[in-house]
Coordinates of C-alpha atoms in Angstrom, one line a residue:
X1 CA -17.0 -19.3 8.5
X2 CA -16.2 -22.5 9.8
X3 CA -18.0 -24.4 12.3
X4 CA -15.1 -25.3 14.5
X5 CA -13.8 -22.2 16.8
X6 CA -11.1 -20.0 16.1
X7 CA -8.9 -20.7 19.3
X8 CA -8.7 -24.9 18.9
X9 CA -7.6 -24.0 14.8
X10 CA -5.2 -21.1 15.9
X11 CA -3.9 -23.6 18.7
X12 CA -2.7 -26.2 16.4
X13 CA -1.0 -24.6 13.3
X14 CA 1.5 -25.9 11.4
X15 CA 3.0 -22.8 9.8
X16 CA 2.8 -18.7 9.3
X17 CA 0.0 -16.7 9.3
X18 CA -0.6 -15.0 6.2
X19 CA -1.5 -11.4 6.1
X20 CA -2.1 -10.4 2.3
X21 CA -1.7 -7.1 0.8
X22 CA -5.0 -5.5 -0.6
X23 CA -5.0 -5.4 -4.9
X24 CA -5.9 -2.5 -6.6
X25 CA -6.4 -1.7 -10.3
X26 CA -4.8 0.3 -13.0
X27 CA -7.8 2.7 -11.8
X28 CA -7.1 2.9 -8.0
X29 CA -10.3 0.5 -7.2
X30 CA -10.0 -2.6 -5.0
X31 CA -9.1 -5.5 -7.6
X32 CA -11.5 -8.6 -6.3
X33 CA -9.9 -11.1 -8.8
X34 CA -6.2 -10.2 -8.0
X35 CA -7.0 -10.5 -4.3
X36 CA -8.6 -14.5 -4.8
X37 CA -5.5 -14.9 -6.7
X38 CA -3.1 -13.7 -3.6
X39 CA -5.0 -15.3 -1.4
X40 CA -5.2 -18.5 -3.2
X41 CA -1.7 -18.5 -3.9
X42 CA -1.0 -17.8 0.1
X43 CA -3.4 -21.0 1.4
X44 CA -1.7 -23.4 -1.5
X45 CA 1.5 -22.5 0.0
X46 CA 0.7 -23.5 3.4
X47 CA -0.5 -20.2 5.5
X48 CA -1.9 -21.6 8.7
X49 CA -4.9 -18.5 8.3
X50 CA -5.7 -15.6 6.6
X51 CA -5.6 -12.6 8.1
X52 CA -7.4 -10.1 5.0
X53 CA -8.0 -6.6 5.8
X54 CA -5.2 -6.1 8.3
X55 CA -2.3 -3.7 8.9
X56 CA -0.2 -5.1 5.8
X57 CA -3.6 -5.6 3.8
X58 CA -4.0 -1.3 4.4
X59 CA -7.1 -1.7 6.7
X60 CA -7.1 2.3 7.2
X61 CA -7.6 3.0 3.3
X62 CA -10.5 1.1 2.6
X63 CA -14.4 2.0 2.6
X64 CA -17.0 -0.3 4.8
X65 CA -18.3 -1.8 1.7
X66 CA -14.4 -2.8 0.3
X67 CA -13.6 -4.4 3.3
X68 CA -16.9 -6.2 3.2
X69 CA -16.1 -7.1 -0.5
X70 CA -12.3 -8.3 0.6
X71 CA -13.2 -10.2 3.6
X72 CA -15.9 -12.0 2.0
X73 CA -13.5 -12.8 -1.2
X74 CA -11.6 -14.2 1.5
X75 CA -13.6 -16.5 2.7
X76 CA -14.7 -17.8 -0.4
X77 CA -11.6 -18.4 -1.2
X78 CA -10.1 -20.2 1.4
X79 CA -13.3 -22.4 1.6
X80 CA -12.6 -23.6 4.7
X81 CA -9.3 -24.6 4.0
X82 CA -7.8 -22.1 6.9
X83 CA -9.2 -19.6 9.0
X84 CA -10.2 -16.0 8.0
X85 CA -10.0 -13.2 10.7
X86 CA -10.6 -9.8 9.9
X87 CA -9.2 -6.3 11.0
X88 CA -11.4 -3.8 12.7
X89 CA -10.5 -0.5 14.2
X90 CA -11.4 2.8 14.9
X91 CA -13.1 3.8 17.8
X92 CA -15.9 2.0 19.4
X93 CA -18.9 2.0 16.9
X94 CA -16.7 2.1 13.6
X95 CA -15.1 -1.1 15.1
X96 CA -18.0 -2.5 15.9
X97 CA -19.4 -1.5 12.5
X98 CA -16.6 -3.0 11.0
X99 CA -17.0 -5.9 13.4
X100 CA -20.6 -6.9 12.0
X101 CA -19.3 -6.7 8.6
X102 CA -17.1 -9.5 9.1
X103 CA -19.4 -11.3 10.6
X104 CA -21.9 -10.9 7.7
X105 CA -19.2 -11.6 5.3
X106 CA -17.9 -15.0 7.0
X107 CA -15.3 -14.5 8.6
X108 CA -14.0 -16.7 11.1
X109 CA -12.6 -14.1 14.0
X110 CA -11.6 -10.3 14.3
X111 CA -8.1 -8.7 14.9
X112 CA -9.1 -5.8 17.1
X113 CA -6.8 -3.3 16.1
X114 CA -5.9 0.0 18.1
X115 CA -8.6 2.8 19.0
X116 CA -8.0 5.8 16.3
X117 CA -5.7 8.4 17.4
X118 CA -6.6 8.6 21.0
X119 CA -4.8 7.3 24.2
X120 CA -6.8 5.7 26.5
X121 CA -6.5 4.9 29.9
X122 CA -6.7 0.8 30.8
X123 CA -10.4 1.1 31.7
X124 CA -11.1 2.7 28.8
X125 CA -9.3 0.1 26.1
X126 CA -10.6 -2.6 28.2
X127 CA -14.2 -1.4 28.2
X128 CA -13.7 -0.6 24.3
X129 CA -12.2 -4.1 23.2
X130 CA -15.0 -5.7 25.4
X131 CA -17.9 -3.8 24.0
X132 CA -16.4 -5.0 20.6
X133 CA -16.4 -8.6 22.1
X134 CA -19.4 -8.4 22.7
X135 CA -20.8 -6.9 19.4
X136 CA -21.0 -10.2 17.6
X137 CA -20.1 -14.2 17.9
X138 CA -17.0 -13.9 16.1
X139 CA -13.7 -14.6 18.8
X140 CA -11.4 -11.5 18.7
X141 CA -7.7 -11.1 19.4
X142 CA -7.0 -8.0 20.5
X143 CA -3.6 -5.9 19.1
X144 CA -0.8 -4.5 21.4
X145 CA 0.6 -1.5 20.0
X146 CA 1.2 2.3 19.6
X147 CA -1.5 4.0 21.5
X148 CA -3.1 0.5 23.3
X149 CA -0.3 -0.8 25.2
X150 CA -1.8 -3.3 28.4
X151 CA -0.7 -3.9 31.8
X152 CA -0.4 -7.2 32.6
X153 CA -3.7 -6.5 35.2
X154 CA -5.5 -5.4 32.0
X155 CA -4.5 -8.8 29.6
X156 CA -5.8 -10.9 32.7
X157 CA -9.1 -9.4 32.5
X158 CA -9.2 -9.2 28.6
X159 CA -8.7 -13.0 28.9
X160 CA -11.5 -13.3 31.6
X161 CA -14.2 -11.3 29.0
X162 CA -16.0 -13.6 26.6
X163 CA -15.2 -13.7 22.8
X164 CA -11.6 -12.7 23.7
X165 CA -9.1 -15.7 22.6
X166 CA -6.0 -14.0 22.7
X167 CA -3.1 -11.1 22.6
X168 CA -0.9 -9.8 19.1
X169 CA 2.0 -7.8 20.2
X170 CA 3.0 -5.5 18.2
X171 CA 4.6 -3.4 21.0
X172 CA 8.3 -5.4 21.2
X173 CA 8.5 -4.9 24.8
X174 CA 9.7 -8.9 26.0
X175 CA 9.8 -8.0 29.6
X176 CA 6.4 -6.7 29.7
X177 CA 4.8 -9.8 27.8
X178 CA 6.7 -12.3 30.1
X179 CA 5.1 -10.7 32.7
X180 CA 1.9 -10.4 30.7
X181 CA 2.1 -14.4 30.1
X182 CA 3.0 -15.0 34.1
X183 CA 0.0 -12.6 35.0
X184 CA -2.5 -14.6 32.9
X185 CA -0.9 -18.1 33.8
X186 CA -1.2 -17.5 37.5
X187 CA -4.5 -15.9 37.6
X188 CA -6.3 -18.0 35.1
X189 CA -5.0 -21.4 35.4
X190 CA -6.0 -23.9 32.9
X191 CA -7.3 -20.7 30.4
X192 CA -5.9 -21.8 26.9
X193 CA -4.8 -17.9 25.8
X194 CA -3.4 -17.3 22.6
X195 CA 0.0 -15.0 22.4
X196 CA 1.2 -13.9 18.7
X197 CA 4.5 -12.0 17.9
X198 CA 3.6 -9.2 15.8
X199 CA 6.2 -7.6 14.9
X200 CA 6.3 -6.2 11.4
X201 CA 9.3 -8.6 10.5
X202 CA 8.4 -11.3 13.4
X203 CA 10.9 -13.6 12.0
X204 CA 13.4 -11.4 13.4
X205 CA 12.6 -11.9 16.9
X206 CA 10.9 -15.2 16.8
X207 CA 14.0 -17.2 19.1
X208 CA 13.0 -14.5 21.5
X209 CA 9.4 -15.0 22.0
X210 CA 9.9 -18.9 21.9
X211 CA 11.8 -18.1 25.1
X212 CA 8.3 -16.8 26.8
X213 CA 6.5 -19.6 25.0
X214 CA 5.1 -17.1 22.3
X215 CA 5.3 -19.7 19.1
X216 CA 2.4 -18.5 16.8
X217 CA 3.3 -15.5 15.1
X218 CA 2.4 -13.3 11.7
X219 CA 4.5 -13.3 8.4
X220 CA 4.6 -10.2 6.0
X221 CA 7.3 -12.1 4.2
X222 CA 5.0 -15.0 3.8
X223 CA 3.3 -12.5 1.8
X224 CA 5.8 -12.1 -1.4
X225 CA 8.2 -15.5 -0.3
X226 CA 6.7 -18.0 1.3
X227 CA 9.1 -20.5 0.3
X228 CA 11.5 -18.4 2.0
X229 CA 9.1 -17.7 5.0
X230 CA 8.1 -21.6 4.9
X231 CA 11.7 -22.7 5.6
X232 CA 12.5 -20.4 8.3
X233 CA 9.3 -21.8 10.2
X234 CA 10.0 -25.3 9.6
X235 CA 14.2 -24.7 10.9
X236 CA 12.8 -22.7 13.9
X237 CA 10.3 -25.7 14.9
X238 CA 12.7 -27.9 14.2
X239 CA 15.9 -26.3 15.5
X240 CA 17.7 -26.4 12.8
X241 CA 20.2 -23.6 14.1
X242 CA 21.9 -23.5 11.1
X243 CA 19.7 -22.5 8.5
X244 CA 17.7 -20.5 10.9
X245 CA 20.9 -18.5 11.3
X246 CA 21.7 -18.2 7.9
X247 CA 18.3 -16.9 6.6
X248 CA 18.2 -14.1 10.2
X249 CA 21.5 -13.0 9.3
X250 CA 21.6 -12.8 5.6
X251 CA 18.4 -12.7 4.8
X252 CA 15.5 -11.1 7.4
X253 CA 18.1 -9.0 9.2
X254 CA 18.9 -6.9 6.0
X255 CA 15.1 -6.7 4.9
X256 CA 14.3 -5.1 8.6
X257 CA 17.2 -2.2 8.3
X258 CA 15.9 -1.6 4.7
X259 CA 12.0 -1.2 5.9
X260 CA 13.6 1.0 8.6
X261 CA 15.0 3.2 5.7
X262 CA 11.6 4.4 4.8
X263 CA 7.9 5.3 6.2
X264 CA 5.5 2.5 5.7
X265 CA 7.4 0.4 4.2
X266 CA 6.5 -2.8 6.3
X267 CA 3.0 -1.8 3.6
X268 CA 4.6 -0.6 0.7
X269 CA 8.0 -3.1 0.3
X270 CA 5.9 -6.1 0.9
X271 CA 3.4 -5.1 -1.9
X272 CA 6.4 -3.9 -4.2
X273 CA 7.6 -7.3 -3.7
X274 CA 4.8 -9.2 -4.4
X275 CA 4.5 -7.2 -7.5
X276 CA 7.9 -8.3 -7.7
X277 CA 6.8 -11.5 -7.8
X278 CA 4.8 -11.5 -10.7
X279 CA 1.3 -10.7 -9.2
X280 CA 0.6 -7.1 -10.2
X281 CA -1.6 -5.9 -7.0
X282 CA -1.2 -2.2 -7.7
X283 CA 0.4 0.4 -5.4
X284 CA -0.4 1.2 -2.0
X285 CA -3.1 4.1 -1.3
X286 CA -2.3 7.1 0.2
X287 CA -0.7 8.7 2.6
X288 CA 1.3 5.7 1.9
X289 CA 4.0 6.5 -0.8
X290 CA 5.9 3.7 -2.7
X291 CA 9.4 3.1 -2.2
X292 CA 12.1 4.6 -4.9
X293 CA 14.0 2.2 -7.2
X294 CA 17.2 2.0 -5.3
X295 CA 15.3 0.7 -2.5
X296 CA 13.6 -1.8 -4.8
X297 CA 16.6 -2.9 -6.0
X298 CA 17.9 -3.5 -2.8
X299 CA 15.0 -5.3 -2.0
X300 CA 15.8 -7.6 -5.2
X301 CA 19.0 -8.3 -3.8
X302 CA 17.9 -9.5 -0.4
X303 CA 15.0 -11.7 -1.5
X304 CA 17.8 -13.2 -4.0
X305 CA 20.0 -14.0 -1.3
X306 CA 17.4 -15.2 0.7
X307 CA 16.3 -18.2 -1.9
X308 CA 20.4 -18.9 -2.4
X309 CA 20.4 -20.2 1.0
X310 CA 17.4 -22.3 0.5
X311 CA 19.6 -23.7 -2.1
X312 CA 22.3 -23.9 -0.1
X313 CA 20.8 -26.0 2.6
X314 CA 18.6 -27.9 0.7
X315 CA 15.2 -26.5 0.7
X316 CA 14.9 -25.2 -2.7
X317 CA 11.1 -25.8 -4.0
X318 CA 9.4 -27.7 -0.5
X319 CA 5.9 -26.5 -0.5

């Protein structure tokens, strides 16, 4: 953990947020060393944070003492370098359990992922994610999606409750977090809430959510390409059209309708590709199945196409 809070270092980043996958050994057991390497290889590369334990890093297939083992490899890794927040899910006391093993470990903040299974009513997420809040000193950003989907009402008061710093959409629904982003901006003047786009491929819709002033958002590409993931973030801050076009309609485009092609595959493809890449972090768990060879193949192809255009336009090799 770092002594400065989460929010100020989330507020002022200067690239992707890196979720990395979780390695696993020939024998099916969490690989420590592979992980350090991933993660490593992710900070070096320029990830603005380290999200470890998270959606893409399987967060539903690992033990309470894995995740404890993970997270903390995190944060010795990174050494301060970036942040390190740390899934947690589940209903209440898992999370909470969950919660206080981040802590323990180091972590720098929690992403409070959706209750298990259940759909709650708004007074029932809001008293869960504050209860969670309130469970340690770490800040948490709570997770719109599937079954814990807010009114703009709810965000207001989630913004009001201490430890809370901001919101990761997941959901996709623009109208609703414009009028999320109104709601909190009108009721809470001067509150410095975060907003992330997290959508599994948030590249995709990132000119979108830079039109409701959502800028920060998470990167499962930065995962297996960050060179790739790197260049798109610098041409959208930057507005370079052009190469921001190229790389959405050659590039992220065709690696969104071939995750669509399969069940988990926003898990599975990125880990295939980062095995891909040379780092050999093992297969996902199930229920999670790996993706067959045509798929990978098509996967080759895309990521091949995506580093021509860096060529192409220049930013071949910018780290």
């Amino acid at each position: 953990m770092t002594s400065a809070p989460l929010a100020a270092r989330l507020s002022r980043v200067a690239g992707p947020l890196f979720f990395p996958v979780t390695a696993y050994g020939p024998d099916g057991s969490v690989d420590l060393d592979v992980f350090r390497a991933h993660v490593r290889t992710g900070v070096d590369a320029g990830a603005a944070a380290v999200f470890a334990c998270c959606g893409t890093g399987e967060f539903h297939a690992l033990t309470p003492e894995e995740f404890r083992l993970l997270v903390a490899a995190a944060v010795e890794e990174t050494a301060g370098e970036v942040p390190v927040v740390a899934g947690a899910g589940y209903g209440t006391a898992l999370a909470i359990q969950y919660a206080r093993l981040a802590e323990e470990a180091g972590a720098d903040g929690l992403l409070a992922m959706p209750p298990y299974l259940v759909v709650a009513d708004q007074a029932g997420l809001l008293s869960h994610y504050a209860t969670l809040a309130a469970a340690t000193g770490l800040e948490t950003i709570v997770y719109q999606r599937d079954n814990a989907v807010f009114t703009p009402e709810t965000v207001v008061a989630l913004a009001e409750t201490p430890g809370v710093i901001g919101l990761k959409d997941g959901y996709g629904d623009l109208d609703l977090m414009q009028r999320i982003v109104s709601a909190v901006r009108t009721e809470l003047p001067g509150r410095d809430f975060l907003y992330f786009n997290g959508l599994p491929t948030a590249e995709l819709t990132g000119l979108a959510y830079r039109g409701i002033g959502v800028t920060l958002y998470s990167s499962a590409v930065f995962a297996f390409a960050p060179d790739i993931a790197l260049a798109f973030y610098r041409a959208l801050d930057s507005g370079d059209d052009d190469l921001a076009g190229a790389l959405l309609d050659r590039f992220y485009r065709p690696l969104v309708e071939l995750r669509a092609k399969g069940r988990g595959y926003a898990v599975s493809l990125v880990k295939a590709a980062v095995r891909m890449g040379g780092l050999d972090v093992g297969e996902v768990r199930t229920p999670l199945t790996e993706p067959p060879a045509a798929h990978i193949e098509e996967l080759a192809e895309i990521i091949a196409r995506g580093r021509a255009l860096l060529e192409k336009y220049g930013q071949e090799g910018r780290g």
